[in-house]
CSV table of C-alpha atoms and ligand atoms in Angstrom, one decimal:
chain,number,residue,atom,x,y,z
A,209,MET,CA,-20.6,33.4,-37.5
A,210,THR,CA,-21.3,33.0,-33.8
A,211,ARG,CA,-23.3,29.9,-34.5
A,212,ASN,CA,-20.4,28.5,-36.5
A,213,ALA,CA,-18.0,29.3,-33.7
A,214,ASP,CA,-20.4,27.6,-31.2
A,215,ARG,CA,-20.6,24.5,-33.4
A,216,THR,CA,-16.8,24.3,-33.6
A,217,GLU,CA,-16.6,24.7,-29.8
A,218,ILE,CA,-19.1,21.7,-29.3
A,219,HIS,CA,-17.1,19.7,-31.9
A,220,SER,CA,-13.9,20.3,-30.1
A,221,TRP,CA,-15.4,19.0,-26.8
A,222,LEU,CA,-16.8,15.9,-28.6
A,223,ASP,CA,-13.3,15.3,-29.9
A,224,THR,CA,-11.9,14.8,-26.4
A,225,THR,CA,-12.5,11.0,-26.3
A,226,SER,CA,-8.8,10.5,-27.2
A,227,GLY,CA,-7.5,12.2,-24.0
A,228,ILE,CA,-10.0,10.2,-21.9
A,229,VAL,CA,-8.8,7.0,-23.5
A,230,LEU,CA,-5.2,7.7,-22.8
A,231,MET,CA,-5.9,8.7,-19.2
A,232,LEU,CA,-7.9,5.4,-18.7
A,233,LEU,CA,-5.1,3.4,-20.2
A,234,GLY,CA,-2.7,5.0,-17.8
A,235,VAL,CA,-5.1,4.1,-14.9
A,236,GLN,CA,-5.2,0.5,-16.1
A,237,PHE,CA,-1.4,0.2,-16.3
A,238,LEU,CA,-0.7,1.9,-13.0
A,239,THR,CA,-3.4,0.1,-10.9
A,240,GLY,CA,-2.5,-3.2,-12.7
A,241,ILE,CA,1.1,-2.9,-11.7
A,242,LEU,CA,0.1,-2.1,-8.1
A,243,LEU,CA,-2.3,-5.2,-8.0
A,244,ALA,CA,0.5,-7.3,-9.5
A,245,PHE,CA,2.7,-6.6,-6.4
A,246,TYR,CA,0.3,-8.8,-4.3
A,247,TYR,CA,-1.5,-11.0,-6.8
A,248,VAL,CA,-0.4,-14.7,-7.1
A,249,PRO,CA,-1.6,-16.5,-10.3
A,250,SER,CA,-2.3,-19.9,-8.8
A,251,THR,CA,-5.7,-21.6,-8.3
A,252,TYR,CA,-4.7,-22.1,-4.6
A,253,HIS,CA,-3.7,-18.5,-3.9
A,254,ALA,CA,-5.4,-16.1,-6.4
A,255,TYR,CA,-8.6,-15.7,-4.4
A,256,ALA,CA,-6.8,-15.2,-1.1
A,257,THR,CA,-4.4,-12.6,-2.6
A,258,VAL,CA,-7.3,-10.6,-4.1
A,259,GLU,CA,-9.2,-10.8,-0.7
A,260,PHE,CA,-5.9,-9.6,0.9
A,261,ILE,CA,-5.8,-6.6,-1.5
A,262,GLU,CA,-9.4,-5.9,-0.7
A,263,LYS,CA,-9.2,-6.1,3.1
A,264,THR,CA,-5.7,-5.5,4.2
A,265,VAL,CA,-3.7,-3.5,1.6
A,266,SER,CA,-4.0,0.3,2.2
A,267,SER,CA,-6.5,1.7,-0.4
A,268,GLY,CA,-6.4,-1.8,-2.0
A,269,ALA,CA,-10.2,-2.0,-2.5
A,270,TRP,CA,-10.2,1.4,-4.2
A,271,ILE,CA,-7.2,0.6,-6.4
A,272,ARG,CA,-8.9,-2.7,-7.4
A,273,SER,CA,-12.2,-0.8,-8.1
A,274,LEU,CA,-10.3,1.7,-10.3
A,275,HIS,CA,-8.9,-1.3,-12.3
A,276,HIS,CA,-12.3,-3.0,-12.5
A,277,TYR,CA,-14.5,-0.1,-13.4
A,278,GLY,CA,-11.7,1.6,-15.4
A,279,SER,CA,-11.6,-1.4,-17.7
A,280,GLN,CA,-15.4,-0.9,-18.4
A,281,TRP,CA,-15.1,2.9,-18.9
A,282,LEU,CA,-12.1,2.3,-21.2
A,283,SER,CA,-14.1,-0.1,-23.4
A,284,LEU,CA,-16.9,2.4,-23.6
A,285,PHE,CA,-14.8,5.4,-24.4
A,286,LEU,CA,-12.6,3.5,-26.9
A,287,PHE,CA,-15.8,2.4,-28.7
A,288,LEU,CA,-17.1,6.0,-28.7
A,289,HIS,CA,-13.6,7.2,-29.9
A,290,VAL,CA,-13.8,4.7,-32.9
A,291,ILE,CA,-17.3,5.9,-33.7
A,292,ARG,CA,-16.1,9.5,-33.7
A,293,LEU,CA,-13.2,8.7,-35.9
A,294,PHE,CA,-15.5,6.9,-38.3
A,295,LEU,CA,-17.9,9.9,-38.5
A,296,ASN,CA,-14.8,12.1,-39.2
A,297,GLU,CA,-13.8,9.6,-42.0
A,298,ALA,CA,-10.4,9.0,-40.3
A,299,TYR,CA,-10.1,5.8,-42.3
A,300,VAL,CA,-9.6,8.0,-45.3
A,301,HIS,CA,-7.6,11.0,-43.9
A,302,SER,CA,-5.7,9.4,-41.1
A,303,ASN,CA,-5.7,5.6,-41.7
A,304,THR,CA,-2.9,4.7,-39.3
A,305,HIS,CA,-4.7,6.5,-36.4
A,306,TRP,CA,-7.9,4.7,-37.4
A,307,ILE,CA,-6.2,1.2,-37.5
A,308,ALA,CA,-4.4,1.8,-34.3
A,309,SER,CA,-7.7,2.8,-32.5
A,310,VAL,CA,-9.6,-0.3,-33.8
A,311,VAL,CA,-6.7,-2.6,-32.8
A,312,LEU,CA,-6.6,-1.0,-29.4
A,313,LEU,CA,-10.3,-1.7,-29.0
A,314,GLY,CA,-9.7,-5.4,-29.7
A,315,LEU,CA,-6.7,-5.5,-27.3
A,316,VAL,CA,-8.6,-3.8,-24.5
A,317,MET,CA,-11.5,-6.3,-24.9
A,318,ALA,CA,-8.9,-9.1,-24.7
A,319,GLY,CA,-7.5,-7.4,-21.6
A,320,GLY,CA,-10.9,-7.5,-20.0
A,321,GLY,CA,-11.5,-11.1,-21.1
A,322,THR,CA,-8.3,-12.4,-19.6
A,323,GLY,CA,-8.6,-10.1,-16.5
A,324,TYR,CA,-12.0,-11.4,-15.3
A,325,SER,CA,-10.5,-14.9,-14.9
A,326,LEU,CA,-7.9,-13.7,-12.5
A,327,PRO,CA,-9.6,-13.1,-9.1
A,328,TRP,CA,-10.6,-16.8,-9.1
A,329,ASP,CA,-14.0,-16.4,-7.5
A,330,ALA,CA,-17.0,-18.3,-8.9
A,331,ARG,CA,-17.5,-15.6,-11.5
A,332,ALA,CA,-13.9,-15.9,-12.7
A,333,PHE,CA,-14.2,-19.7,-12.8
A,334,PHE,CA,-17.3,-19.5,-15.0
A,335,SER,CA,-15.8,-16.8,-17.2
A,336,THR,CA,-12.8,-19.1,-17.8
A,337,ARG,CA,-15.3,-21.9,-18.6
A,338,ILE,CA,-17.0,-19.7,-21.2
A,339,ALA,CA,-13.7,-18.6,-22.8
A,340,GLU,CA,-12.8,-22.3,-22.9
A,341,GLY,CA,-16.1,-23.2,-24.6
A,342,LEU,CA,-15.9,-20.4,-27.1
A,343,VAL,CA,-12.3,-21.2,-28.2
A,344,GLY,CA,-13.0,-25.0,-28.1
A,345,GLY,CA,-16.0,-24.6,-30.4
A,346,LEU,CA,-14.1,-22.8,-33.1
A,347,PRO,CA,-14.2,-24.6,-36.5
A,348,PHE,CA,-10.8,-26.3,-37.4
A,349,ALA,CA,-8.6,-24.7,-34.7
A,350,GLY,CA,-10.9,-25.3,-31.7
A,351,ARG,CA,-9.4,-28.4,-30.1
A,352,LEU,CA,-5.8,-27.1,-30.3
A,353,GLY,CA,-6.9,-23.6,-29.3
A,354,ARG,CA,-8.6,-25.0,-26.2
A,355,LEU,CA,-5.5,-27.1,-25.2
A,356,TRP,CA,-3.3,-24.0,-25.7
A,357,LEU,CA,-5.6,-21.7,-23.7
A,358,LEU,CA,-5.9,-24.1,-20.8
A,359,GLY,CA,-2.3,-25.2,-20.8
A,360,GLY,CA,-3.6,-28.8,-20.8
A,361,SER,CA,-6.9,-30.6,-21.1
A,362,GLU,CA,-8.4,-29.2,-17.9
A,363,ILE,CA,-8.5,-25.8,-16.1
A,364,SER,CA,-5.6,-25.7,-13.6
A,365,THR,CA,-3.0,-23.4,-12.2
A,366,LEU,CA,-1.3,-23.5,-15.6
A,367,THR,CA,-4.5,-22.0,-17.1
A,368,LEU,CA,-4.4,-19.1,-14.6
A,369,SER,CA,-0.7,-18.3,-15.0
A,370,ARG,CA,-1.3,-18.4,-18.8
A,371,PHE,CA,-4.2,-15.9,-18.5
A,372,PHE,CA,-2.0,-13.8,-16.2
A,373,ALA,CA,0.9,-13.8,-18.6
A,374,MET,CA,-1.4,-12.7,-21.5
A,375,HIS,CA,-3.1,-10.2,-19.3
A,376,ALA,CA,-0.2,-8.5,-17.6
A,377,LEU,CA,2.6,-9.0,-20.2
A,378,VAL,CA,1.5,-9.9,-23.8
A,379,ILE,CA,-1.6,-7.6,-24.1
A,380,PRO,CA,-0.1,-4.6,-22.3
A,381,GLY,CA,3.1,-5.0,-24.4
A,382,LEU,CA,1.0,-5.0,-27.6
A,383,ILE,CA,-0.9,-1.9,-26.4
A,384,VAL,CA,2.3,-0.1,-25.8
A,385,GLY,CA,3.5,-1.3,-29.2
A,386,VAL,CA,0.4,0.1,-31.0
A,387,ILE,CA,0.7,3.5,-29.1
A,388,VAL,CA,4.4,3.8,-30.0
A,389,TRP,CA,3.8,2.7,-33.6
A,390,ARG,CA,1.2,5.4,-34.1
A,391,ARG,CA,2.8,7.9,-31.7
A,392,LEU,CA,-0.7,8.6,-30.6
A,393,THR,CA,-0.6,12.2,-29.6
A,394,PHE,CA,-3.8,12.0,-27.6
A,395,MET,CA,-3.1,14.9,-25.2
A,396,ASN,CA,-2.6,17.4,-28.0
A,397,SER,CA,-5.1,20.0,-26.8
A,398,GLN,CA,-6.0,21.7,-23.5
A,399,ARG,CA,-9.5,20.4,-23.9
A,400,ASN,CA,-8.3,16.8,-24.1
A,401,ALA,CA,-6.4,17.3,-20.8
A,402,ILE,CA,-9.4,19.0,-19.0
A,403,ALA,CA,-11.8,16.3,-20.2
A,404,ALA,CA,-9.4,13.5,-19.1
A,405,GLY,CA,-8.8,15.2,-15.7
A,406,LEU,CA,-12.6,15.6,-15.1
A,407,MET,CA,-13.2,12.0,-16.1
A,408,PHE,CA,-10.5,10.7,-13.7
A,409,VAL,CA,-12.2,12.6,-10.8
A,410,ALA,CA,-15.5,11.1,-11.8
A,411,LEU,CA,-14.0,7.5,-11.9
A,412,ALA,CA,-12.2,8.0,-8.6
A,413,LEU,CA,-15.4,9.2,-6.8
A,414,TRP,CA,-17.4,6.4,-8.5
A,415,CYS,CA,-14.9,3.8,-7.1
A,416,LEU,CA,-15.1,5.3,-3.6
A,417,LYS,CA,-18.9,4.6,-3.7
A,418,PHE,CA,-19.0,1.3,-5.7
A,419,HIS,CA,-16.5,-1.5,-4.9
A,420,ALA,CA,-15.4,-4.1,-7.5
A,421,PRO,CA,-17.3,-7.3,-6.7
A,422,LEU,CA,-15.5,-10.3,-5.3
A,423,GLY,CA,-18.0,-13.3,-5.3
A,424,PRO,CA,-17.7,-16.5,-3.4
A,425,THR,CA,-15.2,-19.2,-4.3
A,426,THR,CA,-16.7,-22.1,-6.3
A,427,ALA,CA,-16.6,-24.2,-3.1
A,428,GLN,CA,-18.5,-21.6,-1.1
A,429,MET,CA,-21.0,-20.9,-3.9
A,430,GLY,CA,-24.7,-21.6,-3.1
A,431,ALA,CA,-27.2,-22.9,-5.7
A,432,GLU,CA,-28.8,-19.4,-6.0
A,433,TYR,CA,-25.6,-17.7,-7.0
A,434,ALA,CA,-25.7,-16.6,-10.7
A,435,PRO,CA,-22.3,-15.4,-11.9
A,436,ARG,CA,-22.5,-12.5,-14.4
A,437,PRO,CA,-19.6,-11.0,-16.4
A,438,GLY,CA,-18.4,-7.4,-16.2
A,439,ALA,CA,-20.4,-4.7,-17.9
A,440,GLN,CA,-18.4,-4.7,-21.1
A,441,PHE,CA,-19.3,-8.4,-21.8
A,442,LEU,CA,-23.0,-8.3,-20.7
A,443,TRP,CA,-24.1,-8.0,-24.4
A,444,LEU,CA,-22.3,-11.2,-25.2
A,445,TYR,CA,-23.5,-13.0,-22.1
A,446,GLN,CA,-27.1,-12.1,-23.0
A,447,SER,CA,-26.8,-12.8,-26.7
A,448,LEU,CA,-25.5,-16.3,-26.0
A,449,LYS,CA,-28.8,-17.1,-24.2
A,450,TYR,CA,-30.6,-16.8,-27.6
A,451,VAL,CA,-28.3,-18.8,-29.8
A,452,PRO,CA,-28.0,-22.6,-29.9
A,453,GLY,CA,-24.8,-23.9,-28.1
A,454,GLY,CA,-23.3,-25.0,-31.4
A,455,LEU,CA,-23.3,-21.5,-32.7
A,456,ALA,CA,-21.8,-19.8,-29.6
A,457,SER,CA,-18.2,-19.7,-30.9
A,458,ILE,CA,-19.5,-18.1,-34.2
A,459,VAL,CA,-21.4,-15.4,-32.3
A,460,GLY,CA,-18.9,-14.9,-29.5
A,461,LEU,CA,-15.6,-15.0,-31.5
A,462,VAL,CA,-15.9,-15.4,-35.2
A,463,LEU,CA,-18.4,-12.5,-35.9
A,464,PRO,CA,-16.7,-10.0,-33.6
A,465,GLY,CA,-13.3,-11.0,-35.2
A,466,ILE,CA,-14.7,-10.4,-38.7
A,467,ALA,CA,-16.2,-7.1,-37.6
A,468,LEU,CA,-12.8,-6.0,-36.2
A,469,LEU,CA,-11.0,-7.1,-39.4
A,470,LEU,CA,-13.5,-5.2,-41.6
A,471,LEU,CA,-12.9,-2.1,-39.5
A,472,VAL,CA,-9.1,-2.5,-39.7
A,473,PHE,CA,-9.2,-2.7,-43.5
A,474,LEU,CA,-12.0,-0.2,-43.9
A,475,GLY,CA,-9.9,2.4,-45.7
A,476,ARG,CA,-9.2,-0.1,-48.5
A,477,LEU,CA,-12.8,-1.3,-49.0
A,478,ARG,CA,-15.2,0.0,-51.6
A,479,GLY,CA,-18.4,1.3,-50.0
A,480,ALA,CA,-16.4,1.9,-46.8
A,481,ARG,CA,-18.9,4.3,-45.3
A,482,LEU,CA,-21.8,1.8,-45.7
A,483,ILE,CA,-19.8,-1.2,-44.4
A,484,GLY,CA,-18.4,0.8,-41.4
A,485,GLY,CA,-21.9,2.2,-40.7
A,486,VAL,CA,-23.5,-1.2,-40.7
A,487,VAL,CA,-20.7,-2.8,-38.5
A,488,LEU,CA,-20.5,0.1,-36.0
A,489,GLY,CA,-24.3,1.0,-36.0
A,490,GLY,CA,-25.3,-2.7,-35.8
A,491,GLY,CA,-22.7,-3.4,-33.1
A,492,ALA,CA,-23.8,-0.4,-31.1
A,493,LEU,CA,-27.5,-1.4,-31.4
A,494,LEU,CA,-26.7,-5.0,-30.4
A,495,ILE,CA,-24.7,-3.8,-27.4
A,496,ILE,CA,-27.3,-1.4,-26.2
A,497,VAL,CA,-30.3,-3.8,-26.6
A,498,MET,CA,-28.5,-6.8,-25.1
A,499,THR,CA,-26.9,-4.9,-22.2
A,500,THR,CA,-30.3,-3.4,-21.3
A,501,ALA,CA,-32.0,-6.8,-21.5
A,502,ALA,CA,-29.3,-8.3,-19.2
A,503,TYR,CA,-29.9,-5.5,-16.6
A,504,VAL,CA,-33.7,-5.8,-16.9
A,505,SER,CA,-33.7,-9.6,-16.5
A,506,ALA,CA,-31.2,-9.5,-13.6
B,26,LIG,C1,-5.9,-2.3,-20.9
B,26,LIG,C2,-5.3,-2.9,-20.0
B,26,LIG,C3,-6.0,-3.7,-18.9
B,26,LIG,C4,-7.4,-4.1,-18.8
B,26,LIG,C5,-8.5,-3.8,-19.7
B,26,LIG,C6,-7.5,-4.9,-17.6
B,26,LIG,C7,-8.6,-5.4,-17.1
B,26,LIG,C8,-8.7,-6.2,-15.9
B,26,LIG,C9,-9.9,-6.7,-15.4
B,26,LIG,C10,-11.3,-6.5,-16.0
B,26,LIG,C11,-9.6,-7.4,-14.3
B,26,LIG,C12,-10.6,-8.2,-13.3
B,26,LIG,C13,-10.9,-7.2,-12.2
B,26,LIG,C14,-11.9,-7.8,-11.2
B,26,LIG,O1,-13.1,-7.7,-11.4
B,26,LIG,O2,-11.4,-8.4,-10.2
B,26,LIG,C15,-8.2,-7.4,-14.1
B,26,LIG,C16,-7.5,-8.0,-13.0
B,26,LIG,C17,-6.2,-7.8,-12.9
B,26,LIG,N1,-5.3,-7.1,-13.7
B,26,LIG,FE1,-5.7,-6.0,-15.3
B,26,LIG,N2,-6.2,-4.9,-17.0
B,26,LIG,C18,-5.3,-4.3,-17.8
B,26,LIG,C19,-4.0,-4.1,-17.6
B,26,LIG,C20,-3.2,-4.7,-16.6
B,26,LIG,C21,-1.8,-4.6,-16.4
B,26,LIG,C22,-0.9,-3.8,-17.2
B,26,LIG,C23,-1.5,-5.3,-15.3
B,26,LIG,C24,-0.2,-5.6,-14.6
B,26,LIG,C25,1.0,-5.4,-15.1
B,26,LIG,C26,-2.7,-5.9,-14.7
B,26,LIG,C27,-2.8,-6.7,-13.6
B,26,LIG,C28,-4.0,-7.3,-13.1
B,26,LIG,C29,-4.1,-8.1,-11.9
B,26,LIG,C30,-2.9,-8.5,-11.0
B,26,LIG,C31,-5.4,-8.5,-11.8
B,26,LIG,C32,-6.0,-9.4,-10.7
B,26,LIG,C33,-6.5,-8.6,-9.5
B,26,LIG,C34,-8.0,-8.5,-9.4
B,26,LIG,O3,-8.7,-9.2,-10.1
B,26,LIG,O4,-8.5,-7.6,-8.8
B,26,LIG,N3,-3.8,-5.5,-15.6
B,26,LIG,N4,-7.7,-6.6,-15.1
């Protein structure tokens, strides 16, 4: 009896990923809006405005760090949330909650992908180049997709304002839409609220100690500077080192897209448990191995 009660207690605490996800989404929205008061999406001004946020705006460096590291913690906890839902077979019992959580994971990754281009340091420039290469290499739609993404044939201020519009308007709008559609009642238990509160304190302290990086501009960059993406994309950055250039779009966009689609429609598939287990288990293994390899080889 007591052992059962203990097990239920542990289970309830493991179930608090939803509260943490909602808190981290709130942090992204709030800090994003604060950053947007100063940020100017133009290749001439973006770097200077982010430097201004870092050096002059009161608590600007901390707010930017909350946004930077918050996006990484959010990706991690949303992935853990999806794994927990999968283990609870939510795709059978609560399919809309399941679909909403998988779609949110895709949107949050897209938020990170567009966000890393915004500070317009050397790292941002290379991350935009990689996004351009991945989209451009897509079969059939690649040429048009690249033109659309860049807002022309070359990276320019139009590219940056396009990324900013997707980052600060389109993607957050879709995230709010998903939350409203599912009426995600994340904070439905006291434990959820406590876990979210503790996690916020941990993130706030982490950001006091570790500042979001702002690298050199491409003009200031020395030959030794090696730009690396944020933590949630290290697995991709490392994986792309092992695949021939012609397959980069397949590995970087097509396969993750298929994996997300399989998860979204998991409730309708025969052998759902096996398919979900392979996609999530294989994905987690790839992420852990490649991220570790990226840190070790740094
Ligand atoms: C889930 C939602 C979001 C995610 C995952 C996300 C992620 C990111 C990331 C990774 C960066 C780059 C940070 C860096 O290293 O410099 C960034 C920058 C930025 N984001 Fe967001 N963001 C989100 C929502 C928002 C919202 C709602 C807004 C505004 C309405 C916003 C405004 C900005 C601005 C202005 C920057 C440029 C400033 C900077 O780079 O420090 N973000 N975002």
